[in-house]
PDB file of C-alpha atoms in Angstrom:
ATOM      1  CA  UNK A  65     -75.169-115.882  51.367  1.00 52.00           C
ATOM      2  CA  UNK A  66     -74.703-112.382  52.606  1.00 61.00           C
ATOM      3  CA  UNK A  67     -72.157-111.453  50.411  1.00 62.00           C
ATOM      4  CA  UNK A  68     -74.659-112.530  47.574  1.00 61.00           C
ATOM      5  CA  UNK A  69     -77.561-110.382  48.841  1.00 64.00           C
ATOM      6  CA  UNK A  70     -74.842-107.285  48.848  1.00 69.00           C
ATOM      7  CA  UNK A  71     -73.537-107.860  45.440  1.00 66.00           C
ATOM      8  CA  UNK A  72     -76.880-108.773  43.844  1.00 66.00           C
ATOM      9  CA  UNK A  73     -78.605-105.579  45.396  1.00 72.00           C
ATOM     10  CA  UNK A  74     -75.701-103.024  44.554  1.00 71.00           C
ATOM     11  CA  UNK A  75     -76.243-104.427  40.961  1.00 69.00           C
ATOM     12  CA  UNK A  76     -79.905-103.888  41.545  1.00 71.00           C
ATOM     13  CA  UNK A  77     -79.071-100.515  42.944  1.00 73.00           C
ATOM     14  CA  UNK A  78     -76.933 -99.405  40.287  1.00 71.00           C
ATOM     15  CA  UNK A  79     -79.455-100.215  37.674  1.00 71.00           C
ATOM     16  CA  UNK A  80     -82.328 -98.467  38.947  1.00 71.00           C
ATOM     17  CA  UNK A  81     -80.460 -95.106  39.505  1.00 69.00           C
ATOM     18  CA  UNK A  82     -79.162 -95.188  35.756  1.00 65.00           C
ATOM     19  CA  UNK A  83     -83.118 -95.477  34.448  1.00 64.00           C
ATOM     20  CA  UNK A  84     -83.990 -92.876  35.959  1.00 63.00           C
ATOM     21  CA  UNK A  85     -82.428 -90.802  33.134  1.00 67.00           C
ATOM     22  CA  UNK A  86     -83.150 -92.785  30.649  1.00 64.00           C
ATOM     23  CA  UNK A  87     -84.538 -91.750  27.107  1.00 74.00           C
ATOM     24  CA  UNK A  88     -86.316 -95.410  26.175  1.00 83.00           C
ATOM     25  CA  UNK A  89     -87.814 -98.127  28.316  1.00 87.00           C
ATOM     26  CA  UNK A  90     -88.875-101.471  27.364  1.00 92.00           C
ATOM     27  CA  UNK A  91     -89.181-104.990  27.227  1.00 95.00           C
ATOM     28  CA  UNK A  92     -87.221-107.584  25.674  1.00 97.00           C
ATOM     29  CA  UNK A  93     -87.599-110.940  24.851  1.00 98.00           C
ATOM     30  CA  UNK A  94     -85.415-113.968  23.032  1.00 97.00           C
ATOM     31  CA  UNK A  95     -83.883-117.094  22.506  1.00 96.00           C
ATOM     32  CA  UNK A  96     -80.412-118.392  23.418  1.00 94.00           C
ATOM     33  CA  UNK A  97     -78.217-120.731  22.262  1.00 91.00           C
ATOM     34  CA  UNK A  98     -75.272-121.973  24.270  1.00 86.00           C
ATOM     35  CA  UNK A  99     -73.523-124.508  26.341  1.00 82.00           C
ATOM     36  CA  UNK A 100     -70.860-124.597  29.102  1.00 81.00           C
ATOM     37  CA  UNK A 101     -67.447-124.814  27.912  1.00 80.00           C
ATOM     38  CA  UNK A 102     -65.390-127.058  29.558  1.00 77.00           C
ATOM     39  CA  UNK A 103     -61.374-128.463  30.001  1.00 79.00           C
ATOM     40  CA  UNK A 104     -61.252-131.567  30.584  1.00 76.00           C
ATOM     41  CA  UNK A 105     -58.235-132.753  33.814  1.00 71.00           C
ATOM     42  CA  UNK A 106     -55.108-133.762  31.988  1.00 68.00           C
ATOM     43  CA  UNK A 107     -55.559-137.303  34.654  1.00 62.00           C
ATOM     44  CA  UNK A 108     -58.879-137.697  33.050  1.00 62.00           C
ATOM     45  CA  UNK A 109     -59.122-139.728  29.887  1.00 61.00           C
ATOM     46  CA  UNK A 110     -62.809-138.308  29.127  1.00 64.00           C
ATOM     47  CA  UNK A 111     -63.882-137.023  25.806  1.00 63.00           C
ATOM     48  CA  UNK A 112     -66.938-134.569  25.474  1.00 63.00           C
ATOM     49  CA  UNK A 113     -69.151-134.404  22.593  1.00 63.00           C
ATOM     50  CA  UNK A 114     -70.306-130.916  21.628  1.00 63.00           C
ATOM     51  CA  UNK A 115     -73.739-130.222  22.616  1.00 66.00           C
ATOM     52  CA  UNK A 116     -75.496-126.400  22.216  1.00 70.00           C
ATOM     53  CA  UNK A 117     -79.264-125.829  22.885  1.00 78.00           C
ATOM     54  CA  UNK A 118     -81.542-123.581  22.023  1.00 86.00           C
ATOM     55  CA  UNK A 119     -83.309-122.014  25.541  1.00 90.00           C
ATOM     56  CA  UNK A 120     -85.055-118.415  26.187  1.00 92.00           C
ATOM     57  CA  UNK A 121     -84.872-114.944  27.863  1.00 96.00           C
ATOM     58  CA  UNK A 122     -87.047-112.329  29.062  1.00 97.00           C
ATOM     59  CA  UNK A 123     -86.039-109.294  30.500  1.00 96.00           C
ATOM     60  CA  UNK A 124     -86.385-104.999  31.072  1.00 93.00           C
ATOM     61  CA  UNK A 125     -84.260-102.418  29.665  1.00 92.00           C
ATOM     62  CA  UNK A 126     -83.598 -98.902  28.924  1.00 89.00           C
ATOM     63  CA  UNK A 127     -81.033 -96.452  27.176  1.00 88.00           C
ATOM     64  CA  UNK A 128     -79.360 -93.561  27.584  1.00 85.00           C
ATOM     65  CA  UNK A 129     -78.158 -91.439  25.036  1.00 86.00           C
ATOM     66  CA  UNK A 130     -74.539 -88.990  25.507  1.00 87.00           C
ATOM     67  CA  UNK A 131     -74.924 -87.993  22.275  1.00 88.00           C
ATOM     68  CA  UNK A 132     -75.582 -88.864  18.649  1.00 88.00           C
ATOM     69  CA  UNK A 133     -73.269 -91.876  19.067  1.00 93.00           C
ATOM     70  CA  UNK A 134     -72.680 -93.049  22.331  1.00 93.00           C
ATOM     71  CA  UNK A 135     -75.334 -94.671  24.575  1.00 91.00           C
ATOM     72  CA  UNK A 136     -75.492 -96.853  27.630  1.00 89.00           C
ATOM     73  CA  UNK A 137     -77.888 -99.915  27.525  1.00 91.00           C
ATOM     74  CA  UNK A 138     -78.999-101.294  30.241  1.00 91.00           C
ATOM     75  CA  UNK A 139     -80.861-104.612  30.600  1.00 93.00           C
ATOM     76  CA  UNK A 140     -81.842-107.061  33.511  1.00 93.00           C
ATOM     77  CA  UNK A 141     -82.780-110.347  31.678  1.00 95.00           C
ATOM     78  CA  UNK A 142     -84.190-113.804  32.906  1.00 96.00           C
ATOM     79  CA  UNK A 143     -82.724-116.714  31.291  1.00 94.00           C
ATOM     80  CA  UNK A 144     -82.450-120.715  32.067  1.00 89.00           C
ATOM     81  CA  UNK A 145     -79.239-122.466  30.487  1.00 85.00           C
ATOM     82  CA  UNK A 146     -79.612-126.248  30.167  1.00 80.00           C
ATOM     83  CA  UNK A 147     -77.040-128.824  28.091  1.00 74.00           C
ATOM     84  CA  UNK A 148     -76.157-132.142  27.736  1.00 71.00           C
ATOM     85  CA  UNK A 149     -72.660-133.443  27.377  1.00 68.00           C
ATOM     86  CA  UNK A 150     -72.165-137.046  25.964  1.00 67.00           C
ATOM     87  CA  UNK A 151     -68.688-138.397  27.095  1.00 63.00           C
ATOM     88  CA  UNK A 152     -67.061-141.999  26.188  1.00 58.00           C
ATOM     89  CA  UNK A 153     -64.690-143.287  28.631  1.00 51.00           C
ATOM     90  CA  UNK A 154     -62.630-145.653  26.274  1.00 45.00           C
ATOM     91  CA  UNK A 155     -63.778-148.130  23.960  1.00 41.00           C
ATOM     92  CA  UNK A 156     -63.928-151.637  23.855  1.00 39.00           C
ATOM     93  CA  UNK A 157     -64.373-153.050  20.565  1.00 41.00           C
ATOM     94  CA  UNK A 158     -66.673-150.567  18.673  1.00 44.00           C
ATOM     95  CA  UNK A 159     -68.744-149.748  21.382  1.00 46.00           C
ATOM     96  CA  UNK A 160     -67.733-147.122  23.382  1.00 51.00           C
ATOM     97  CA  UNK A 161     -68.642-146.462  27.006  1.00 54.00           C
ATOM     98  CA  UNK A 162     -71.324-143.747  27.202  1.00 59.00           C
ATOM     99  CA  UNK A 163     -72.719-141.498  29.614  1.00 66.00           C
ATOM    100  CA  UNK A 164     -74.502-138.135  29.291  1.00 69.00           C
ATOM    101  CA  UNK A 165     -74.015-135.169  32.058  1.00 70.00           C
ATOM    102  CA  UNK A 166     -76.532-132.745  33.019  1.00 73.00           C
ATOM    103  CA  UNK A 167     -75.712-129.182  33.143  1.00 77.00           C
ATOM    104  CA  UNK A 168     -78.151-126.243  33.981  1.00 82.00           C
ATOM    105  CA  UNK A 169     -78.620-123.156  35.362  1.00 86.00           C
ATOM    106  CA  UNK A 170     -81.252-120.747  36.101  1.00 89.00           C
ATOM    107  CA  UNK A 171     -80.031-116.842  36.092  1.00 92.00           C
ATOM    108  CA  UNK A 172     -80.525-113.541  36.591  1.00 91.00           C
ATOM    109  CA  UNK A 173     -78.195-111.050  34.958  1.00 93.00           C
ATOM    110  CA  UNK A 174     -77.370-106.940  34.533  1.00 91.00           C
ATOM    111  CA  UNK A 175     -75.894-106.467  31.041  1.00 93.00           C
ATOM    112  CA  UNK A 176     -74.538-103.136  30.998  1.00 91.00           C
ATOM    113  CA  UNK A 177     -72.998-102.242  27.357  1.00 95.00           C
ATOM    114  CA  UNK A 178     -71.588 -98.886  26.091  1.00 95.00           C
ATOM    115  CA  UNK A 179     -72.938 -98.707  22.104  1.00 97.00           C
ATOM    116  CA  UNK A 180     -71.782 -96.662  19.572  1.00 97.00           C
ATOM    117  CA  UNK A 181     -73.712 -95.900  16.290  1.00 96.00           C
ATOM    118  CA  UNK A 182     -71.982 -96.981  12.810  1.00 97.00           C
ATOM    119  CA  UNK A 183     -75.140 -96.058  10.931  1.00 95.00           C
ATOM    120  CA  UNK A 184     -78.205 -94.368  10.944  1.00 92.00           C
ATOM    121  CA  UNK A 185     -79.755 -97.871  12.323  1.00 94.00           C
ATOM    122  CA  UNK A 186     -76.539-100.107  13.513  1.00 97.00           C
ATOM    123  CA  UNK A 187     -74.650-100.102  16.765  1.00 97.00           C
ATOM    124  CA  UNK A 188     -72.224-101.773  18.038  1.00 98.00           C
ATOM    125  CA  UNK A 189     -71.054-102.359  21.624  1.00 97.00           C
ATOM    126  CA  UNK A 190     -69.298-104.135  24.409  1.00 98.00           C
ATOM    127  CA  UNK A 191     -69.426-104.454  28.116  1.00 95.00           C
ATOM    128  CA  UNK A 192     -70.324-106.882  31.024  1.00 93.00           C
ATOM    129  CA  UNK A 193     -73.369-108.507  32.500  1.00 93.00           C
ATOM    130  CA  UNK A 194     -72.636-109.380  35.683  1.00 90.00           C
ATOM    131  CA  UNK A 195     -74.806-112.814  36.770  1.00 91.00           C
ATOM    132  CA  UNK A 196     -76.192-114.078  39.582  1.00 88.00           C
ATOM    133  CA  UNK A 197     -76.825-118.110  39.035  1.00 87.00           C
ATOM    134  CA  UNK A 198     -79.851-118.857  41.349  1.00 84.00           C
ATOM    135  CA  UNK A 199     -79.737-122.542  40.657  1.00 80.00           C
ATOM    136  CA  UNK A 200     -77.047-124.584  39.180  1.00 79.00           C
ATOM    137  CA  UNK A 201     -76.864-127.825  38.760  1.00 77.00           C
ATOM    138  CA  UNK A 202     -73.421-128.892  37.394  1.00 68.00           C
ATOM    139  CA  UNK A 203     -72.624-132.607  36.453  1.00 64.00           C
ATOM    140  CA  UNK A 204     -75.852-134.173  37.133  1.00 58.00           C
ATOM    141  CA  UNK A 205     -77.566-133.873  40.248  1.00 55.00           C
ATOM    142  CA  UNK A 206     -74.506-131.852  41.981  1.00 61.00           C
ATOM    143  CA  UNK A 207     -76.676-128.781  42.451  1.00 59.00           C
ATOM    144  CA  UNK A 208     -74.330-125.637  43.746  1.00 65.00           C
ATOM    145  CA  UNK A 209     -74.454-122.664  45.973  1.00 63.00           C
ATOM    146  CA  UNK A 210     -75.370-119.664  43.766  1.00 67.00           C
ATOM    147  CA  UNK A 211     -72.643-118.447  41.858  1.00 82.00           C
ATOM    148  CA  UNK A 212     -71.657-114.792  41.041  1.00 86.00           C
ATOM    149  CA  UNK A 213     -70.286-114.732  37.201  1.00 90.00           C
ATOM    150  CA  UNK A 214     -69.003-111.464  35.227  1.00 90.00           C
ATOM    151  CA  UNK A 215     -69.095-112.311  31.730  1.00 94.00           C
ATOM    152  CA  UNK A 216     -67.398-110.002  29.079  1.00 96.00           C
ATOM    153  CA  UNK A 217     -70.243-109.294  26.640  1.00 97.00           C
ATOM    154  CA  UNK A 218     -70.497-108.407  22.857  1.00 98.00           C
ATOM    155  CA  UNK A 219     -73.354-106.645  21.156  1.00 98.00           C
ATOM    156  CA  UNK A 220     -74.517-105.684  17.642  1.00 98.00           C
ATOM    157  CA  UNK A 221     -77.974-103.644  17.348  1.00 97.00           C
ATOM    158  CA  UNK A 222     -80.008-103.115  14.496  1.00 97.00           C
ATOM    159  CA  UNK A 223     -83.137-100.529  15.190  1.00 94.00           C
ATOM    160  CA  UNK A 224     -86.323-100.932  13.072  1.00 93.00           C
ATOM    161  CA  UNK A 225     -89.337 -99.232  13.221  1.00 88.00           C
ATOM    162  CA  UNK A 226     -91.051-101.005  16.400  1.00 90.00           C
ATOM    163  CA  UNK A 227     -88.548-102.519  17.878  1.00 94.00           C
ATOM    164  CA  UNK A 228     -84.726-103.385  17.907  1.00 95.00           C
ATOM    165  CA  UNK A 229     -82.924-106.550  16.808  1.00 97.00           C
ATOM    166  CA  UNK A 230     -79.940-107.712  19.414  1.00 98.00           C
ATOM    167  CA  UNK A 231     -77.408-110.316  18.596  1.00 98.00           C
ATOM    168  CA  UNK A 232     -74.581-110.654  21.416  1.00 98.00           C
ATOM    169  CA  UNK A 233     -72.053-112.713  22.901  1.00 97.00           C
ATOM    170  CA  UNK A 234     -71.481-113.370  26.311  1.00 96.00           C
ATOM    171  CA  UNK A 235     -68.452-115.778  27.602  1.00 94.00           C
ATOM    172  CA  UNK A 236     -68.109-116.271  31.371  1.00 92.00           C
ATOM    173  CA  UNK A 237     -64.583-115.282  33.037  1.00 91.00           C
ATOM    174  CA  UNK A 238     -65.603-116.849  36.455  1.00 88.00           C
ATOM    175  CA  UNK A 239     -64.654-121.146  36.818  1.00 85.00           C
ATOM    176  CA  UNK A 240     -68.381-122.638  37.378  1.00 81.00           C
ATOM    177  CA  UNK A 241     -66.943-126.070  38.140  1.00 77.00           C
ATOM    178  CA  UNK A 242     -63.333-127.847  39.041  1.00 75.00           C
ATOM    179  CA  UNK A 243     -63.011-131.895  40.727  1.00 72.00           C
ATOM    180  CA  UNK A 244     -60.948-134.889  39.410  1.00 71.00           C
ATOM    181  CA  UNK A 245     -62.567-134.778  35.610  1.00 73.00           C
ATOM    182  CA  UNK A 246     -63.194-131.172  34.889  1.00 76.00           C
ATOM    183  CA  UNK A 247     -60.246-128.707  35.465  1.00 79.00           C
ATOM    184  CA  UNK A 248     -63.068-125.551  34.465  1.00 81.00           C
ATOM    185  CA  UNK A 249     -66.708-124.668  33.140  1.00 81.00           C
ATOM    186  CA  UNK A 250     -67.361-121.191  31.625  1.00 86.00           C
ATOM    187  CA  UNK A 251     -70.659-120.159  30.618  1.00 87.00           C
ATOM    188  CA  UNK A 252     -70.855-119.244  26.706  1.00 90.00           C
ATOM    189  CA  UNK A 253     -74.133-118.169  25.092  1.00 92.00           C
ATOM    190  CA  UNK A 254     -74.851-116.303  21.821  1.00 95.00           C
ATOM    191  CA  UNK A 255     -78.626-114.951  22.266  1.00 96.00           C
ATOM    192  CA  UNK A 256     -80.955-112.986  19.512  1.00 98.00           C
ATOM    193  CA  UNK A 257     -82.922-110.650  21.282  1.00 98.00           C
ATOM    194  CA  UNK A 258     -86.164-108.489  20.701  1.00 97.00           C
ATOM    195  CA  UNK A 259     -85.967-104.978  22.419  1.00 96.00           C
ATOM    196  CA  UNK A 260     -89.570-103.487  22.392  1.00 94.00           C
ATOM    197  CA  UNK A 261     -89.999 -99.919  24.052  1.00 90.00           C
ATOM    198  CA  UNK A 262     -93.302 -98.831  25.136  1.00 84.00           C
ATOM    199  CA  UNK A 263     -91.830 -95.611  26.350  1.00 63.00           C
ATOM    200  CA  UNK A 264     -89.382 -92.621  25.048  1.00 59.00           C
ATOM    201  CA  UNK A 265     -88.259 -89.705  26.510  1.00 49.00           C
ATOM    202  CA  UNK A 266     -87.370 -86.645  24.215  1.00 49.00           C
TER     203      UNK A 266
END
């Protein structure tokens, strides 16, 4: 646990020193949509129905201008991931043998993302968010130790007059979950965010 109060407050650390120069603070808010993406064992004979749902974030953020078309964005964001995976282990007759698996998570993460403006009102950027899973519970009621993830993260921006309009990516490089049916679990997650600043420094 020790090693995830050290990592979680260096990221904690890291992000306060950066607004401190920031030109725009603010708050953001949004809805996710996402599920964990899984490999089945190659001894398992389990099949996985798709199954993405809609859940929400709320977060802080700033941004810090180089010049007229590179920024950093920074973001700490509150989000809850929950899915349900249907499997069938074989079939007899037509009616197939069916269970449905539990997977959630409740999460804190630091996106950090370097943007660069295409247009007057469009940027685009890319970076990492590293995440610290407070509570997971993976395959039912198997809750986990908190979990450090680094996902690689993808952002488009579109600034309007009050506020601006985030769609990104995120996909998990960390394995959430290996035993005898799943070989790996990575967190994926598109989310369409709000960024509303209630403060700008010239």
């Amino acid at each position: 646990m020790n090693k995830y109060k050290f990592i979680i407050s260096a990221f904690l650390f890291t992000f306060a020193c950066h607004s401190l120069n920031a030109q725009s603070h603010g708050i953001i808010v949004g809805t996710t949509y996402g599920d964990f993406k899984t490999k089945i064992a190659s001894m398992s004979d389990i099949k996985f129905n798709k199954q993405y749902s809609f859940n929400f974030l709320v977060g802080y953020g700033y941004n810090h201008s180089f010049n007229n078309r590179l920024e950093l964005g920074s973001s700490l964001i509150y989000s809850q991931q929950k899915a349900v995976k249907t499997s069938g282990y074989g079939v007899v007759g037509d009616d197939p043998s069916v269970n449905n698996y539990n997977f959630k998570t409740h999460y804190l993460a630091l996106e950090e993302v370097i943007k660069y403006r295409i247009t007057d009102h469009i940027k685009v950027g890319v970076g990492a968010a590293p995440t610290w899973h407070m509570k997971m519970t993976l395959w039912d009621d198997n809750e986990v130790s908190p979990i450090i993830d680094i996902p690689l993260l993808l952002q488009t921006e579109v600034e309007t007059k009050y506020a601006d309009i985030r769609l990104s990516y995120k996909l998990g490089t960390f394995n959430l979950l290996k035993n005898s049916i799943i070989d790996s679990a990575h967190h994926s997650v598109i989310s369409l965010s709000l960024f509303i600043p209630f403060g700008v420094v010239k």
